[in-house]
Short mmCIF file of C-alpha atoms in Angstrom, two decimals:
data_model
loop_
_atom_site.label_atom_id
_atom_site.label_comp_id
_atom_site.label_asym_id
_atom_site.label_seq_id
_atom_site.Cartn_x
_atom_site.Cartn_y
_atom_site.Cartn_z
CA UNK A 1 0.00 0.00 0.00
CA UNK A 2 1.20 3.49 -0.89
CA UNK A 3 -0.04 6.51 1.05
CA UNK A 4 0.44 10.10 -0.22
CA UNK A 5 -0.42 13.09 1.94
CA UNK A 6 -1.69 16.06 -0.06
CA UNK A 7 0.32 19.27 0.31
CA UNK A 8 -0.34 22.87 -0.75
CA UNK A 9 0.97 22.09 -4.23
CA UNK A 10 -1.75 19.49 -4.89
CA UNK A 11 -4.61 21.11 -2.95
CA UNK A 12 -7.56 21.95 -5.18
CA UNK A 13 -6.69 19.24 -7.70
CA UNK A 14 -9.32 16.67 -8.68
CA UNK A 15 -8.52 13.14 -7.54
CA UNK A 16 -8.71 11.78 -11.09
CA UNK A 17 -6.12 14.28 -12.32
CA UNK A 18 -3.87 13.56 -9.34
CA UNK A 19 -4.03 9.80 -9.98
CA UNK A 20 -3.32 10.27 -13.68
CA UNK A 21 -0.18 12.24 -12.80
CA UNK A 22 1.01 9.60 -10.36
CA UNK A 23 0.21 6.63 -12.60
CA UNK A 24 0.63 8.32 -15.95
CA UNK A 25 0.78 5.07 -17.96
CA UNK A 26 -2.54 3.75 -16.68
CA UNK A 27 -5.70 4.02 -18.83
CA UNK A 28 -8.71 5.89 -17.47
CA UNK A 29 -10.67 2.65 -17.20
CA UNK A 30 -8.07 1.34 -14.73
CA UNK A 31 -8.80 4.15 -12.25
CA UNK A 32 -12.57 3.72 -12.38
CA UNK A 33 -12.12 0.03 -11.68
CA UNK A 34 -9.79 0.78 -8.77
CA UNK A 35 -12.24 3.33 -7.31
CA UNK A 36 -15.07 0.80 -7.55
CA UNK A 37 -13.03 -1.96 -5.89
CA UNK A 38 -11.73 0.51 -3.22
CA UNK A 39 -8.13 -0.07 -4.29
CA UNK A 40 -7.78 3.73 -4.48
CA UNK A 41 -9.33 5.61 -1.57
CA UNK A 42 -9.07 9.02 0.10
CA UNK A 43 -8.86 9.10 3.89
CA UNK A 44 -9.90 5.42 3.82
CA UNK A 45 -13.21 6.29 2.12
CA UNK A 46 -14.56 5.09 -1.22
CA UNK A 47 -14.24 7.63 -4.06
CA UNK A 48 -15.44 8.30 -7.60
CA UNK A 49 -12.50 10.38 -8.90
CA UNK A 50 -14.41 13.68 -8.87
CA UNK A 51 -13.35 14.59 -5.33
CA UNK A 52 -11.37 17.82 -4.83
CA UNK A 53 -8.27 17.15 -2.76
CA UNK A 54 -7.49 19.26 0.30
CA UNK A 55 -4.30 19.81 2.29
CA UNK A 56 -3.80 16.90 4.65
CA UNK A 57 -5.89 14.40 2.69
CA UNK A 58 -4.36 10.94 2.32
CA UNK A 59 -4.65 9.23 -1.05
CA UNK A 60 -4.07 5.52 -0.54
CA UNK A 61 -3.22 3.04 -3.31
CA UNK A 62 -3.75 -0.63 -2.49
CA UNK A 63 -1.70 -1.85 -5.44
CA UNK A 64 1.32 -4.12 -5.80
CA UNK A 65 4.82 -2.72 -6.35
CA UNK A 66 4.81 -4.34 -9.78
CA UNK A 67 1.63 -2.48 -10.75
CA UNK A 68 3.13 0.79 -9.57
CA UNK A 69 6.31 0.19 -11.50
CA UNK A 70 4.31 -0.60 -14.63
CA UNK A 71 1.92 2.36 -14.53
CA UNK A 72 4.19 5.04 -13.02
CA UNK A 73 6.71 4.66 -15.83
CA UNK A 74 9.40 3.83 -13.28
CA UNK A 75 10.81 7.37 -13.58
CA UNK A 76 12.94 7.33 -10.47
CA UNK A 77 10.46 9.03 -8.12
CA UNK A 78 8.57 7.10 -5.51
CA UNK A 79 5.06 8.03 -4.39
CA UNK A 80 6.41 9.17 -1.05
CA UNK A 81 8.23 11.91 -2.96
CA UNK A 82 11.73 10.48 -2.36
CA UNK A 83 14.15 10.36 -5.24
CA UNK A 84 15.86 7.16 -6.22
CA UNK A 85 19.60 7.46 -6.57
CA UNK A 86 19.29 7.51 -10.35
CA UNK A 87 17.03 10.60 -10.28
CA UNK A 88 18.73 13.93 -10.95
CA UNK A 89 17.72 16.95 -8.80
CA UNK A 90 15.58 19.69 -10.32
CA UNK A 91 17.27 23.03 -11.01
CA UNK A 92 15.95 26.02 -12.91
CA UNK A 93 19.06 28.23 -13.01
CA UNK A 94 22.59 28.53 -11.68
CA UNK A 95 23.21 29.97 -8.24
CA UNK A 96 24.90 33.00 -9.79
CA UNK A 97 21.98 33.73 -12.11
CA UNK A 98 19.55 33.34 -9.21
CA UNK A 99 21.45 35.71 -6.93
CA UNK A 100 21.69 38.25 -9.74
CA UNK A 101 17.98 38.20 -10.58
CA UNK A 102 16.16 37.48 -7.31
CA UNK A 103 15.69 40.12 -4.61
CA UNK A 104 13.82 39.09 -1.47
CA UNK A 105 12.73 42.71 -0.93
CA UNK A 106 10.83 42.49 -4.23
CA UNK A 107 8.34 40.07 -2.69
CA UNK A 108 5.29 42.27 -2.10
CA UNK A 109 3.06 39.58 -0.62
CA UNK A 110 3.18 35.83 -0.12
CA UNK A 111 0.94 33.18 1.40
CA UNK A 112 0.75 29.43 0.92
CA UNK A 113 -1.04 29.74 -2.45
CA UNK A 114 0.11 32.94 -4.21
CA UNK A 115 3.12 35.24 -4.44
CA UNK A 116 3.12 38.85 -5.67
CA UNK A 117 6.50 40.08 -6.94
CA UNK A 118 7.92 43.40 -8.14
CA UNK A 119 9.53 42.46 -11.46
CA UNK A 120 12.52 44.61 -12.39
CA UNK A 121 12.64 46.10 -15.87
CA UNK A 122 14.82 44.11 -18.25
CA UNK A 123 13.63 40.70 -17.06
CA UNK A 124 11.17 38.62 -19.09
CA UNK A 125 7.94 37.46 -17.47
CA UNK A 126 8.26 34.05 -19.12
CA UNK A 127 11.09 32.85 -21.29
CA UNK A 128 10.67 32.73 -25.06
CA UNK A 129 13.74 30.55 -25.71
CA UNK A 130 15.31 27.75 -23.66
CA UNK A 131 18.35 29.87 -22.80
CA UNK A 132 16.27 32.85 -21.55
CA UNK A 133 16.06 33.80 -17.88
CA UNK A 134 12.65 35.00 -16.74
CA UNK A 135 10.90 35.91 -13.51
CA UNK A 136 9.01 32.61 -13.82
CA UNK A 137 12.25 30.60 -13.48
CA UNK A 138 13.51 32.94 -10.75
CA UNK A 139 10.42 32.31 -8.62
CA UNK A 140 10.47 28.57 -9.33
CA UNK A 141 14.08 28.45 -8.12
CA UNK A 142 13.07 30.46 -5.04
CA UNK A 143 10.37 27.89 -4.25
CA UNK A 144 12.82 25.05 -4.82
CA UNK A 145 15.40 26.66 -2.53
CA UNK A 146 12.74 27.09 0.17
CA UNK A 147 11.66 23.46 -0.13
CA UNK A 148 8.15 24.37 -1.24
CA UNK A 149 8.50 22.19 -4.35
CA UNK A 150 10.60 19.22 -5.39
CA UNK A 151 10.97 16.98 -8.43
CA UNK A 152 8.09 14.78 -7.27
CA UNK A 153 5.62 17.61 -6.65
CA UNK A 154 6.49 19.20 -10.01
CA UNK A 155 5.16 16.11 -11.75
CA UNK A 156 1.74 16.95 -10.31
CA UNK A 157 1.71 20.74 -10.67
CA UNK A 158 4.23 23.32 -11.88
CA UNK A 159 3.81 26.81 -10.36
CA UNK A 160 3.79 29.69 -12.82
CA UNK A 161 3.25 33.42 -13.33
CA UNK A 162 -0.36 34.30 -14.16
CA UNK A 163 0.12 37.67 -15.88
CA UNK A 164 2.74 39.12 -18.19
CA UNK A 165 4.57 42.41 -18.48
CA UNK A 166 6.79 43.56 -21.34
CA UNK A 167 10.46 42.78 -20.69
CA UNK A 168 11.23 46.45 -20.10
CA UNK A 169 8.16 47.22 -17.98
CA UNK A 170 8.64 46.85 -14.24
CA UNK A 171 6.10 46.07 -11.55
CA UNK A 172 3.52 43.64 -10.23
CA UNK A 173 3.75 40.00 -11.29
CA UNK A 174 1.25 37.47 -9.93
CA UNK A 175 2.54 33.94 -9.30
CA UNK A 176 0.45 30.89 -8.46
CA UNK A 177 2.34 28.70 -5.99
CA UNK A 178 -0.34 25.98 -5.92
CA UNK A 179 -3.05 24.78 -8.25
CA UNK A 180 -5.74 26.46 -6.18
CA UNK A 181 -3.69 29.70 -6.09
CA UNK A 182 -3.23 29.65 -9.87
CA UNK A 183 -6.92 28.91 -10.40
CA UNK A 184 -7.88 31.85 -8.17
CA UNK A 185 -5.57 34.31 -9.94
CA UNK A 186 -6.59 33.10 -13.40
CA UNK A 187 -10.26 33.45 -12.52
CA UNK A 188 -9.77 37.01 -11.23
CA UNK A 189 -8.00 37.96 -14.46
CA UNK A 190 -10.39 36.12 -16.78
CA UNK A 191 -13.50 37.63 -15.19
CA UNK A 192 -12.06 41.17 -15.16
CA UNK A 193 -12.05 41.40 -11.36
CA UNK A 194 -8.36 42.28 -11.15
CA UNK A 195 -7.82 46.05 -11.04
CA UNK A 196 -4.50 47.06 -12.64
CA UNK A 197 -2.98 50.51 -12.06
CA UNK A 198 0.23 51.71 -13.73
CA UNK A 199 2.57 54.67 -13.40
CA UNK A 200 3.76 56.28 -16.64
CA UNK A 201 6.27 59.12 -16.94
CA UNK A 202 5.48 60.97 -20.17
CA UNK A 203 6.81 63.86 -22.17
CA UNK A 204 4.92 67.14 -21.88
CA UNK A 205 2.36 68.74 -19.59
CA UNK A 206 -0.43 66.16 -19.86
CA UNK A 207 -3.85 67.82 -20.07
CA UNK A 208 -5.99 64.94 -21.25
CA UNK A 209 -7.23 63.36 -18.00
CA UNK A 210 -10.12 61.03 -18.67
CA UNK A 211 -11.24 57.70 -20.09
CA UNK A 212 -10.45 56.69 -23.67
CA UNK A 213 -12.10 54.05 -25.83
CA UNK A 214 -9.77 53.52 -28.77
CA UNK A 215 -8.86 50.73 -31.20
CA UNK A 216 -5.47 49.04 -31.58
CA UNK A 217 -3.82 47.07 -34.39
CA UNK A 218 -0.72 44.93 -33.74
CA UNK A 219 1.86 44.49 -36.53
CA UNK A 220 3.52 41.19 -35.66
CA UNK A 221 6.42 41.77 -38.05
CA UNK A 222 7.54 45.03 -36.45
CA UNK A 223 6.13 44.12 -33.01
CA UNK A 224 4.49 47.54 -32.86
CA UNK A 225 0.89 48.61 -32.36
CA UNK A 226 -1.10 51.42 -33.95
CA UNK A 227 -3.95 53.20 -32.15
CA UNK A 228 -6.89 54.98 -33.73
CA UNK A 229 -9.95 56.75 -32.26
CA UNK A 230 -13.54 55.56 -32.44
CA UNK A 231 -14.29 58.15 -35.13
CA UNK A 232 -11.30 56.99 -37.20
CA UNK A 233 -12.37 53.37 -36.75
CA UNK A 234 -15.78 54.13 -38.25
CA UNK A 235 -14.14 55.44 -41.43
CA UNK A 236 -11.91 52.45 -42.22
CA UNK A 237 -13.17 49.75 -44.64
CA UNK A 238 -15.29 47.05 -43.06
CA UNK A 239 -12.84 44.43 -44.32
CA UNK A 240 -10.13 45.88 -42.03
CA UNK A 241 -12.20 46.40 -38.90
CA UNK A 242 -11.86 42.83 -37.62
CA UNK A 243 -8.08 43.35 -37.32
CA UNK A 244 -8.52 46.17 -34.80
CA UNK A 245 -9.26 45.41 -31.14
CA UNK A 246 -11.08 47.79 -28.76
CA UNK A 247 -9.09 49.15 -25.83
CA UNK A 248 -10.20 51.09 -22.76
CA UNK A 249 -7.76 53.12 -20.66
CA UNK A 250 -8.06 55.83 -17.98
CA UNK A 251 -5.45 58.54 -17.34
CA UNK A 252 -4.98 60.97 -14.47
CA UNK A 253 -2.03 63.33 -14.00
CA UNK A 254 -0.72 63.07 -10.43
CA UNK A 255 2.52 65.07 -10.66
CA UNK A 256 4.44 67.36 -13.00
CA UNK A 257 8.07 68.40 -13.49
CA UNK A 258 9.25 71.63 -15.11
CA UNK A 259 12.85 72.04 -16.26
CA UNK A 260 14.51 74.82 -18.24
CA UNK A 261 16.68 73.97 -21.23
CA UNK A 262 19.71 75.92 -22.44
CA UNK A 263 17.43 78.41 -24.21
CA UNK A 264 15.56 78.96 -20.91
CA UNK A 265 12.46 77.32 -22.37
CA UNK A 266 10.35 75.15 -20.11
CA UNK A 267 10.43 71.40 -20.59
CA UNK A 268 7.69 69.34 -18.98
CA UNK A 269 7.26 65.78 -17.80
CA UNK A 270 4.05 64.40 -16.32
CA UNK A 271 3.47 61.46 -14.04
CA UNK A 272 0.27 59.63 -14.90
CA UNK A 273 -1.79 57.13 -13.00
CA UNK A 274 -3.10 54.72 -15.62
CA UNK A 275 -5.98 52.30 -15.05
CA UNK A 276 -5.90 49.47 -17.56
CA UNK A 277 -9.34 48.03 -18.35
CA UNK A 278 -8.23 45.93 -21.33
CA UNK A 279 -4.87 44.23 -21.74
CA UNK A 280 -3.73 44.41 -25.34
CA UNK A 281 -0.08 44.28 -26.37
CA UNK A 282 1.67 47.67 -25.91
CA UNK A 283 -1.71 49.24 -25.11
CA UNK A 284 -0.51 52.03 -22.80
CA UNK A 285 2.63 52.79 -24.77
CA UNK A 286 0.90 53.05 -28.15
CA UNK A 287 -2.10 54.91 -26.72
CA UNK A 288 0.04 57.59 -25.08
CA UNK A 289 1.95 58.08 -28.31
CA UNK A 290 -1.39 58.58 -30.06
CA UNK A 291 -2.43 61.14 -27.42
CA UNK A 292 0.81 63.06 -28.04
CA UNK A 293 2.55 62.32 -24.74
CA UNK A 294 4.84 59.33 -25.31
CA UNK A 295 6.50 57.53 -22.41
CA UNK A 296 10.03 58.64 -21.61
CA UNK A 297 12.84 56.34 -22.74
CA UNK A 298 10.48 54.24 -24.87
CA UNK A 299 12.48 53.01 -27.89
CA UNK A 300 9.41 51.99 -29.92
CA UNK A 301 6.88 54.70 -29.21
CA UNK A 302 8.93 57.56 -27.77
CA UNK A 303 10.60 60.45 -29.47
CA UNK A 304 14.10 61.95 -29.40
CA UNK A 305 14.54 65.72 -29.24
CA UNK A 306 16.28 68.19 -26.94
CA UNK A 307 13.33 68.30 -24.53
CA UNK A 308 13.22 64.53 -24.20
CA UNK A 309 16.99 64.20 -23.84
CA UNK A 310 17.00 66.75 -21.02
CA UNK A 311 14.31 64.86 -19.14
CA UNK A 312 15.93 61.48 -19.71
CA UNK A 313 19.30 62.74 -18.47
CA UNK A 314 17.57 63.82 -15.26
CA UNK A 315 15.77 60.49 -14.86
CA UNK A 316 18.81 58.29 -15.65
CA UNK A 317 16.39 55.59 -16.76
CA UNK A 318 17.67 52.41 -18.35
CA UNK A 319 14.27 51.32 -19.61
CA UNK A 320 10.90 52.80 -20.62
CA UNK A 321 9.31 54.58 -17.67
CA UNK A 322 6.20 52.43 -17.39
CA UNK A 323 5.59 50.61 -14.11
CA UNK A 324 2.81 48.19 -13.08
CA UNK A 325 2.25 50.00 -9.79
CA UNK A 326 -0.74 48.40 -8.06
CA UNK A 327 -3.22 45.57 -8.29
CA UNK A 328 -6.43 45.15 -6.32
CA UNK A 329 -7.31 41.53 -5.51
CA UNK A 330 -10.52 40.71 -3.63
CA UNK A 331 -10.72 44.31 -2.44
CA UNK A 332 -7.13 44.45 -1.12
CA UNK A 333 -4.47 46.65 -2.72
CA UNK A 334 -0.90 45.49 -3.35
CA UNK A 335 1.71 48.06 -4.42
CA UNK A 336 5.10 47.66 -6.11
CA UNK A 337 7.70 50.34 -5.36
CA UNK A 338 8.60 52.30 -8.50
CA UNK A 339 12.16 52.29 -9.92
CA UNK A 340 14.47 55.06 -8.72
CA UNK A 341 14.22 56.84 -12.10
CA UNK A 342 10.67 57.94 -11.18
CA UNK A 343 11.93 59.51 -7.95
CA UNK A 344 14.49 61.58 -9.82
CA UNK A 345 11.68 63.31 -11.70
CA UNK A 346 8.78 63.38 -9.26
CA UNK A 347 8.35 63.76 -5.51
CA UNK A 348 7.35 60.77 -3.35
CA UNK A 349 7.86 58.16 -6.10
#
């Protein structure tokens, strides 16, 4: 008999899915037969496979070692979660890469199911190529170092980030540590319950506070997006309209900087609070360019002139000055401290 105690990593998982991970070579009909004959039980009680597992539950398999070896694939991991000597340990990145990319002070909030992290600009949310380093691997290595996951638990559920930011956008990343945590975060995002608030440092004295319903078109070849107004959208041919996606964004100026250039002319920068109601690629960046106030240090949508260069020298920014500042989850606000470049331009940020 094999007995597995359910941990946070498996909590919320259906029994059938759990069993299919453990005995991955077994056909579905095998499990139903085992449930019926009480060869697979939970907390010594008969099951159907539809039960939702909770922390502390015991899934018990009354099967021979030969049956386990046959249906588990004999992959070097026992059901008790102990590695056989032939099993290699899991590792997501080198110690040097981890120390370089993980900062404990960037953890905004953590409980047994979710983790909220302040992603630095320049780090991918999820890797695009095998050799990439992303915040997803950083947080997986953190969990591995803490003993929250191991090679056995990863066969049942692999924690992951639940939202994405552009590589060069800093701020709030949501990470599901357990299946139930990931399901909760995904549901909040999918149903539009997650409130997302950004900080954007833009060129000029922004005077366009308000809500904007625009349309956006992504050019995959150039990886750039074009924004048009509702009136402009009405004038384009019907055959092109399906390519444009509606976007909804709110802007409010919360601070302003005035500098004088060499000609003693005023140069302005504005700090905007941006509420994102839709989440299209480059939405804020392309929309602010369309409104005439591009984000500072934005290589795709920004501009380069004497006014911008003066402001950027003051900010000493390495990346575009767009920061995922706050999220509101279940009525509670979580805030990510802004990069130091924001503080060089505006008070209290």
